[in-house]
mmCIF file with all atom_site columns, C-alpha atoms and ligand atoms in Angstrom:
data_model
loop_
_atom_site.group_PDB
_atom_site.id
_atom_site.type_symbol
_atom_site.label_atom_id
_atom_site.label_alt_id
_atom_site.label_comp_id
_atom_site.label_asym_id
_atom_site.label_entity_id
_atom_site.label_seq_id
_atom_site.pdbx_PDB_ins_code
_atom_site.Cartn_x
_atom_site.Cartn_y
_atom_site.Cartn_z
_atom_site.occupancy
_atom_site.B_iso_or_equiv
_atom_site.pdbx_formal_charge
_atom_site.auth_seq_id
_atom_site.auth_comp_id
_atom_site.auth_asym_id
_atom_site.auth_atom_id
_atom_site.pdbx_PDB_model_num
ATOM   1   C  CA  . MET F 1 1   ? 0.000   0.000   0.000  1.00 62.00 ? 1   MET F CA  1
ATOM   2   C  CA  . LYS F 1 2   ? 2.757   2.336   -0.913 1.00 68.00 ? 2   LYS F CA  1
ATOM   3   C  CA  . SER F 1 3   ? 0.895   4.289   -3.530 1.00 81.00 ? 3   SER F CA  1
ATOM   4   C  CA  . ARG F 1 4   ? -0.605  7.521   -2.322 1.00 81.00 ? 4   ARG F CA  1
ATOM   5   C  CA  . LYS F 1 5   ? -3.680  6.744   -4.380 1.00 87.00 ? 5   LYS F CA  1
ATOM   6   C  CA  . HIS F 1 6   ? -4.349  3.485   -2.531 1.00 85.00 ? 6   HIS F CA  1
ATOM   7   C  CA  . GLN F 1 7   ? -3.810  5.204   0.803  1.00 83.00 ? 7   GLN F CA  1
ATOM   8   C  CA  . LYS F 1 8   ? -6.384  7.825   -0.139 1.00 85.00 ? 8   LYS F CA  1
ATOM   9   C  CA  . GLN F 1 9   ? -8.811  5.023   -1.049 1.00 87.00 ? 9   GLN F CA  1
ATOM   10  C  CA  . VAL F 1 10  ? -8.322  3.402   2.351  1.00 84.00 ? 10  VAL F CA  1
ATOM   11  C  CA  . GLU F 1 11  ? -8.845  6.714   4.116  1.00 84.00 ? 11  GLU F CA  1
ATOM   12  C  CA  . LYS F 1 12  ? -11.985 7.368   2.130  1.00 86.00 ? 12  LYS F CA  1
ATOM   13  C  CA  . ALA F 1 13  ? -13.402 3.895   2.752  1.00 87.00 ? 13  ALA F CA  1
ATOM   14  C  CA  . LEU F 1 14  ? -12.747 4.233   6.475  1.00 85.00 ? 14  LEU F CA  1
ATOM   15  C  CA  . LYS F 1 15  ? -14.330 7.676   6.653  1.00 84.00 ? 15  LYS F CA  1
ATOM   16  C  CA  . THR F 1 16  ? -17.408 6.405   4.814  1.00 86.00 ? 16  THR F CA  1
ATOM   17  C  CA  . ALA F 1 17  ? -17.702 3.463   7.172  1.00 85.00 ? 17  ALA F CA  1
ATOM   18  C  CA  . LEU F 1 18  ? -17.319 5.717   10.210 1.00 82.00 ? 18  LEU F CA  1
ATOM   19  C  CA  . LYS F 1 19  ? -20.268 7.868   9.134  1.00 83.00 ? 19  LYS F CA  1
ATOM   20  C  CA  . ARG F 1 20  ? -22.464 5.105   10.468 1.00 81.00 ? 20  ARG F CA  1
ATOM   21  C  CA  . ASP F 1 21  ? -20.688 5.275   13.822 1.00 79.00 ? 21  ASP F CA  1
ATOM   22  C  CA  . ARG F 1 22  ? -22.616 7.448   16.252 1.00 74.00 ? 22  ARG F CA  1
ATOM   23  C  CA  . ALA F 1 23  ? -19.444 8.311   18.185 1.00 77.00 ? 23  ALA F CA  1
ATOM   24  C  CA  . ARG F 1 24  ? -17.469 11.324  17.034 1.00 79.00 ? 24  ARG F CA  1
ATOM   25  C  CA  . THR F 1 25  ? -14.373 10.232  15.122 1.00 81.00 ? 25  THR F CA  1
ATOM   26  C  CA  . ASN F 1 26  ? -11.479 12.018  13.572 1.00 83.00 ? 26  ASN F CA  1
ATOM   27  C  CA  . VAL F 1 27  ? -9.320  10.299  10.982 1.00 81.00 ? 27  VAL F CA  1
ATOM   28  C  CA  . LEU F 1 28  ? -5.904  11.735  10.165 1.00 80.00 ? 28  LEU F CA  1
ATOM   29  C  CA  . SER F 1 29  ? -4.061  11.017  6.919  1.00 78.00 ? 29  SER F CA  1
ATOM   30  C  CA  . ILE F 1 30  ? -1.861  7.954   6.577  1.00 79.00 ? 30  ILE F CA  1
ATOM   31  C  CA  . SER F 1 31  ? 1.687   8.794   7.608  1.00 81.00 ? 31  SER F CA  1
ATOM   32  C  CA  . GLU F 1 32  ? 4.868   8.111   5.688  1.00 77.00 ? 32  GLU F CA  1
ATOM   33  C  CA  . LEU F 1 33  ? 5.240   4.913   7.691  1.00 79.00 ? 33  LEU F CA  1
ATOM   34  C  CA  . GLY F 1 34  ? 1.846   3.788   6.480  1.00 79.00 ? 34  GLY F CA  1
ATOM   35  C  CA  . LEU F 1 35  ? 0.149   4.309   9.833  1.00 84.00 ? 35  LEU F CA  1
ATOM   36  C  CA  . LEU F 1 36  ? -3.328  5.646   10.088 1.00 81.00 ? 36  LEU F CA  1
ATOM   37  C  CA  . GLU F 1 37  ? -4.231  7.572   13.181 1.00 83.00 ? 37  GLU F CA  1
ATOM   38  C  CA  . MET F 1 38  ? -7.744  8.148   14.340 1.00 82.00 ? 38  MET F CA  1
ATOM   39  C  CA  . SER F 1 39  ? -9.482  9.296   17.459 1.00 83.00 ? 39  SER F CA  1
ATOM   40  C  CA  . ARG F 1 40  ? -12.866 8.144   18.596 1.00 81.00 ? 40  ARG F CA  1
ATOM   41  C  CA  . GLN F 1 41  ? -15.087 9.605   21.274 1.00 77.00 ? 41  GLN F CA  1
ATOM   42  C  CA  . ARG F 1 42  ? -15.592 7.311   24.241 1.00 73.00 ? 42  ARG F CA  1
ATOM   43  C  CA  . GLN F 1 43  ? -19.055 5.828   24.143 1.00 66.00 ? 43  GLN F CA  1
ATOM   44  C  CA  . GLU F 1 44  ? -19.086 3.673   27.221 1.00 66.00 ? 44  GLU F CA  1
ATOM   45  C  CA  . GLU F 1 45  ? -22.142 5.367   28.659 1.00 70.00 ? 45  GLU F CA  1
ATOM   46  C  CA  . SER F 1 46  ? -24.356 4.851   25.673 1.00 74.00 ? 46  SER F CA  1
ATOM   47  C  CA  . LEU F 1 47  ? -23.021 1.341   25.271 1.00 77.00 ? 47  LEU F CA  1
ATOM   48  C  CA  . LEU F 1 48  ? -23.924 0.742   28.921 1.00 76.00 ? 48  LEU F CA  1
ATOM   49  C  CA  . SER F 1 49  ? -27.412 2.101   28.377 1.00 80.00 ? 49  SER F CA  1
ATOM   50  C  CA  . GLN F 1 50  ? -27.836 -0.245  25.431 1.00 81.00 ? 50  GLN F CA  1
ATOM   51  C  CA  . LEU F 1 51  ? -26.607 -3.329  27.240 1.00 87.00 ? 51  LEU F CA  1
ATOM   52  C  CA  . ALA F 1 52  ? -27.893 -2.674  30.737 1.00 87.00 ? 52  ALA F CA  1
ATOM   53  C  CA  . SER F 1 53  ? -30.844 -1.171  32.527 1.00 89.00 ? 53  SER F CA  1
ATOM   54  C  CA  . THR F 1 54  ? -31.205 0.306   36.000 1.00 88.00 ? 54  THR F CA  1
ATOM   55  C  CA  . CYS F 1 55  ? -31.311 -2.279  38.742 1.00 88.00 ? 55  CYS F CA  1
ATOM   56  C  CA  . PRO F 1 56  ? -34.984 -2.755  39.693 1.00 82.00 ? 56  PRO F CA  1
ATOM   57  C  CA  . ILE F 1 57  ? -34.080 -3.752  43.243 1.00 82.00 ? 57  ILE F CA  1
ATOM   58  C  CA  . CYS F 1 58  ? -32.107 -0.683  44.325 1.00 87.00 ? 58  CYS F CA  1
ATOM   59  C  CA  . SER F 1 59  ? -33.256 1.674   41.508 1.00 85.00 ? 59  SER F CA  1
ATOM   60  C  CA  . GLY F 1 60  ? -29.613 2.298   40.696 1.00 87.00 ? 60  GLY F CA  1
ATOM   61  C  CA  . HIS F 1 61  ? -28.534 3.433   44.165 1.00 88.00 ? 61  HIS F CA  1
ATOM   62  C  CA  . GLY F 1 62  ? -26.404 0.338   44.594 1.00 91.00 ? 62  GLY F CA  1
ATOM   63  C  CA  . HIS F 1 63  ? -27.773 -0.295  48.083 1.00 92.00 ? 63  HIS F CA  1
ATOM   64  C  CA  . VAL F 1 64  ? -30.891 -1.715  49.634 1.00 91.00 ? 64  VAL F CA  1
ATOM   65  C  CA  . LYS F 1 65  ? -31.790 -1.605  53.317 1.00 94.00 ? 65  LYS F CA  1
ATOM   66  C  CA  . SER F 1 66  ? -30.390 -4.605  55.154 1.00 95.00 ? 66  SER F CA  1
ATOM   67  C  CA  . PRO F 1 67  ? -32.729 -7.195  56.686 1.00 96.00 ? 67  PRO F CA  1
ATOM   68  C  CA  . LEU F 1 68  ? -31.671 -5.753  60.065 1.00 97.00 ? 68  LEU F CA  1
ATOM   69  C  CA  . ALA F 1 69  ? -32.775 -2.232  59.076 1.00 97.00 ? 69  ALA F CA  1
ATOM   70  C  CA  . VAL F 1 70  ? -36.071 -3.489  57.633 1.00 97.00 ? 70  VAL F CA  1
ATOM   71  C  CA  . SER F 1 71  ? -36.670 -5.632  60.714 1.00 97.00 ? 71  SER F CA  1
ATOM   72  C  CA  . ILE F 1 72  ? -36.142 -2.693  63.078 1.00 97.00 ? 72  ILE F CA  1
ATOM   73  C  CA  . GLU F 1 73  ? -38.488 -0.494  61.059 1.00 97.00 ? 73  GLU F CA  1
ATOM   74  C  CA  . LEU F 1 74  ? -41.057 -3.273  60.882 1.00 97.00 ? 74  LEU F CA  1
ATOM   75  C  CA  . GLN F 1 75  ? -40.911 -3.895  64.644 1.00 97.00 ? 75  GLN F CA  1
ATOM   76  C  CA  . ARG F 1 76  ? -41.391 -0.181  65.316 1.00 97.00 ? 76  ARG F CA  1
ATOM   77  C  CA  . ASN F 1 77  ? -44.456 0.077   63.063 1.00 97.00 ? 77  ASN F CA  1
ATOM   78  C  CA  . LEU F 1 78  ? -45.874 -3.207  64.289 1.00 97.00 ? 78  LEU F CA  1
ATOM   79  C  CA  . THR F 1 79  ? -45.502 -2.116  67.918 1.00 97.00 ? 79  THR F CA  1
ATOM   80  C  CA  . THR F 1 80  ? -47.291 1.162   67.146 1.00 97.00 ? 80  THR F CA  1
ATOM   81  C  CA  . LEU F 1 81  ? -50.209 -0.739  65.587 1.00 97.00 ? 81  LEU F CA  1
ATOM   82  C  CA  . LEU F 1 82  ? -50.365 -3.232  68.458 1.00 97.00 ? 82  LEU F CA  1
ATOM   83  C  CA  . LYS F 1 83  ? -50.361 -0.405  71.041 1.00 97.00 ? 83  LYS F CA  1
ATOM   84  C  CA  . GLN F 1 84  ? -53.073 1.401   69.135 1.00 96.00 ? 84  GLN F CA  1
ATOM   85  C  CA  . ALA F 1 85  ? -55.284 -1.695  68.996 1.00 95.00 ? 85  ALA F CA  1
ATOM   86  C  CA  . ASP F 1 86  ? -54.625 -2.256  72.689 1.00 94.00 ? 86  ASP F CA  1
ATOM   87  C  CA  . ILE F 1 87  ? -55.697 1.296   73.561 1.00 96.00 ? 87  ILE F CA  1
ATOM   88  C  CA  . GLU F 1 88  ? -58.808 0.946   71.415 1.00 95.00 ? 88  GLU F CA  1
ATOM   89  C  CA  . LYS F 1 89  ? -59.406 -2.512  72.945 1.00 93.00 ? 89  LYS F CA  1
ATOM   90  C  CA  . LYS F 1 90  ? -59.693 -3.983  69.452 1.00 91.00 ? 90  LYS F CA  1
ATOM   91  C  CA  . PRO F 1 91  ? -58.634 -7.549  68.791 1.00 91.00 ? 91  PRO F CA  1
ATOM   92  C  CA  . PHE F 1 92  ? -55.705 -7.455  66.405 1.00 95.00 ? 92  PHE F CA  1
ATOM   93  C  CA  . VAL F 1 93  ? -53.991 -10.506 64.937 1.00 96.00 ? 93  VAL F CA  1
ATOM   94  C  CA  . PRO F 1 94  ? -51.356 -9.159  62.550 1.00 97.00 ? 94  PRO F CA  1
ATOM   95  C  CA  . LYS F 1 95  ? -50.266 -10.824 59.353 1.00 98.00 ? 95  LYS F CA  1
ATOM   96  C  CA  . ILE F 1 96  ? -46.911 -9.541  58.148 1.00 97.00 ? 96  ILE F CA  1
ATOM   97  C  CA  . VAL F 1 97  ? -45.791 -9.929  54.545 1.00 97.00 ? 97  VAL F CA  1
ATOM   98  C  CA  . ILE F 1 98  ? -42.046 -9.654  53.955 1.00 97.00 ? 98  ILE F CA  1
ATOM   99  C  CA  . SER F 1 99  ? -39.235 -10.647 51.620 1.00 96.00 ? 99  SER F CA  1
ATOM   100 C  CA  . PRO F 1 100 ? -37.429 -13.965 52.126 1.00 97.00 ? 100 PRO F CA  1
ATOM   101 C  CA  . ALA F 1 101 ? -34.290 -12.168 53.372 1.00 96.00 ? 101 ALA F CA  1
ATOM   102 C  CA  . VAL F 1 102 ? -36.229 -10.406 56.125 1.00 97.00 ? 102 VAL F CA  1
ATOM   103 C  CA  . MET F 1 103 ? -38.054 -13.647 56.970 1.00 97.00 ? 103 MET F CA  1
ATOM   104 C  CA  . GLN F 1 104 ? -34.687 -15.294 57.493 1.00 97.00 ? 104 GLN F CA  1
ATOM   105 C  CA  . ARG F 1 105 ? -33.721 -12.614 60.004 1.00 97.00 ? 105 ARG F CA  1
ATOM   106 C  CA  . LEU F 1 106 ? -37.059 -12.735 61.846 1.00 97.00 ? 106 LEU F CA  1
ATOM   107 C  CA  . ARG F 1 107 ? -36.725 -16.491 62.232 1.00 96.00 ? 107 ARG F CA  1
ATOM   108 C  CA  . THR F 1 108 ? -33.253 -16.292 63.693 1.00 96.00 ? 108 THR F CA  1
ATOM   109 C  CA  . GLU F 1 109 ? -31.752 -13.197 65.362 1.00 96.00 ? 109 GLU F CA  1
ATOM   110 C  CA  . ASP F 1 110 ? -35.085 -11.458 65.921 1.00 96.00 ? 110 ASP F CA  1
ATOM   111 C  CA  . ALA F 1 111 ? -37.226 -14.462 66.871 1.00 96.00 ? 111 ALA F CA  1
ATOM   112 C  CA  . LYS F 1 112 ? -36.986 -13.681 70.574 1.00 97.00 ? 112 LYS F CA  1
ATOM   113 C  CA  . ILE F 1 113 ? -38.022 -10.030 70.220 1.00 96.00 ? 113 ILE F CA  1
ATOM   114 C  CA  . LEU F 1 114 ? -41.053 -11.062 68.182 1.00 96.00 ? 114 LEU F CA  1
ATOM   115 C  CA  . SER F 1 115 ? -42.165 -13.733 70.602 1.00 96.00 ? 115 SER F CA  1
ATOM   116 C  CA  . GLU F 1 116 ? -41.889 -11.178 73.418 1.00 96.00 ? 116 GLU F CA  1
ATOM   117 C  CA  . LEU F 1 117 ? -43.998 -8.782  71.366 1.00 95.00 ? 117 LEU F CA  1
ATOM   118 C  CA  . GLN F 1 118 ? -46.567 -11.550 70.944 1.00 95.00 ? 118 GLN F CA  1
ATOM   119 C  CA  . ASP F 1 119 ? -46.676 -12.191 74.686 1.00 96.00 ? 119 ASP F CA  1
ATOM   120 C  CA  . THR F 1 120 ? -46.825 -8.512  75.615 1.00 96.00 ? 120 THR F CA  1
ATOM   121 C  CA  . PHE F 1 121 ? -49.831 -7.859  73.409 1.00 96.00 ? 121 PHE F CA  1
ATOM   122 C  CA  . ASN F 1 122 ? -51.344 -11.292 73.836 1.00 94.00 ? 122 ASN F CA  1
ATOM   123 C  CA  . THR F 1 123 ? -51.639 -11.924 70.122 1.00 95.00 ? 123 THR F CA  1
ATOM   124 C  CA  . LYS F 1 124 ? -50.329 -14.214 67.421 1.00 96.00 ? 124 LYS F CA  1
ATOM   125 C  CA  . LEU F 1 125 ? -47.994 -12.963 64.717 1.00 97.00 ? 125 LEU F CA  1
ATOM   126 C  CA  . THR F 1 126 ? -48.135 -14.607 61.316 1.00 96.00 ? 126 THR F CA  1
ATOM   127 C  CA  . PHE F 1 127 ? -45.353 -14.022 58.811 1.00 97.00 ? 127 PHE F CA  1
ATOM   128 C  CA  . VAL F 1 128 ? -45.585 -14.652 55.101 1.00 97.00 ? 128 VAL F CA  1
ATOM   129 C  CA  . ALA F 1 129 ? -42.485 -14.462 52.895 1.00 97.00 ? 129 ALA F CA  1
ATOM   130 C  CA  . GLU F 1 130 ? -43.121 -13.597 49.277 1.00 97.00 ? 130 GLU F CA  1
ATOM   131 C  CA  . LEU F 1 131 ? -40.413 -14.827 46.949 1.00 94.00 ? 131 LEU F CA  1
ATOM   132 C  CA  . HIS F 1 132 ? -40.379 -11.805 44.640 1.00 91.00 ? 132 HIS F CA  1
ATOM   133 C  CA  . ARG F 1 133 ? -41.043 -9.118  47.206 1.00 93.00 ? 133 ARG F CA  1
ATOM   134 C  CA  . HIS F 1 134 ? -38.553 -6.249  47.184 1.00 91.00 ? 134 HIS F CA  1
ATOM   135 C  CA  . PRO F 1 135 ? -36.141 -6.673  50.124 1.00 92.00 ? 135 PRO F CA  1
ATOM   136 C  CA  . GLU F 1 136 ? -37.175 -3.310  51.589 1.00 94.00 ? 136 GLU F CA  1
ATOM   137 C  CA  . SER F 1 137 ? -40.881 -3.904  51.186 1.00 95.00 ? 137 SER F CA  1
ATOM   138 C  CA  . TYR F 1 138 ? -43.235 -5.185  53.858 1.00 97.00 ? 138 TYR F CA  1
ATOM   139 C  CA  . ALA F 1 139 ? -46.883 -4.943  54.764 1.00 97.00 ? 139 ALA F CA  1
ATOM   140 C  CA  . ILE F 1 140 ? -48.744 -5.337  58.018 1.00 97.00 ? 140 ILE F CA  1
ATOM   141 C  CA  . LEU F 1 141 ? -52.290 -6.585  57.606 1.00 97.00 ? 141 LEU F CA  1
ATOM   142 C  CA  . ASP F 1 142 ? -55.156 -7.383  59.876 1.00 96.00 ? 142 ASP F CA  1
ATOM   143 C  CA  . SER F 1 143 ? -55.392 -11.151 59.411 1.00 95.00 ? 143 SER F CA  1
ATOM   144 C  CA  . GLU F 1 144 ? -59.123 -11.090 60.202 1.00 93.00 ? 144 GLU F CA  1
ATOM   145 C  CA  . THR F 1 145 ? -60.173 -8.471  57.668 1.00 94.00 ? 145 THR F CA  1
ATOM   146 C  CA  . GLY F 1 146 ? -57.209 -8.585  55.280 1.00 95.00 ? 146 GLY F CA  1
ATOM   147 C  CA  . GLN F 1 147 ? -56.959 -4.807  55.549 1.00 95.00 ? 147 GLN F CA  1
ATOM   148 C  CA  . VAL F 1 148 ? -53.480 -3.381  54.966 1.00 96.00 ? 148 VAL F CA  1
ATOM   149 C  CA  . LEU F 1 149 ? -52.641 -1.269  58.010 1.00 95.00 ? 149 LEU F CA  1
ATOM   150 C  CA  . HIS F 1 150 ? -49.128 -0.368  57.039 1.00 95.00 ? 150 HIS F CA  1
ATOM   151 C  CA  . SER F 1 151 ? -47.011 -0.932  53.959 1.00 93.00 ? 151 SER F CA  1
ATOM   152 C  CA  . SER F 1 152 ? -43.704 0.512   53.036 1.00 89.00 ? 152 SER F CA  1
ATOM   153 C  CA  . GLY F 1 153 ? -40.471 0.275   51.170 1.00 80.00 ? 153 GLY F CA  1
ATOM   154 C  CA  . GLY F 1 154 ? -39.325 -0.757  47.750 1.00 65.00 ? 154 GLY F CA  1
ATOM   155 C  CA  . ALA F 1 155 ? -40.086 0.414   44.259 1.00 53.00 ? 155 ALA F CA  1
ATOM   156 C  CA  . LYS F 1 156 ? -42.208 -2.665  43.645 1.00 45.00 ? 156 LYS F CA  1
ATOM   157 C  CA  . ASN F 1 157 ? -44.939 -4.087  45.842 1.00 41.00 ? 157 ASN F CA  1
ATOM   158 C  CA  . ALA F 1 158 ? -44.928 -0.894  47.876 1.00 39.00 ? 158 ALA F CA  1
HETATM 159 ZN ZN1 . ZN  I 2 .   ? -29.184 -2.790  42.616 1.00 95.02 ? 201 ZN  I ZN1 1
#
């Protein structure tokens, strides 16, 4: 490819091909050594947006509340509802819907706290783990009426 004419043809063919490239490119002429230099705008972001979408679990934050954090929040809201029912002298048997990760925590580290809560308010707590529930999401229902008394957390199932 020594001939200047052939080099020009290569340059032209490359430039034509690059017109279809959405990234900004700049092609310099072929040097005496036969090297072609070109620059191309970085397109990692748009490539990322084509190949990936925002995480539906954390909505792109990169973090979700830990089972510990969700458990603490849940206990606080549950206690409030139990106290309220107690004051109003209403029978209240809560059904709590949670993610499997939170269920795991409630069954182990927090089992004692929950059984104490049950004894204190003389009630029975029922927990239901939903496989696809967002890890931050939970709902407290009245198991008699099915009424949702509190629900929070998570982009989905909130
Ligand atoms: Zn995520």
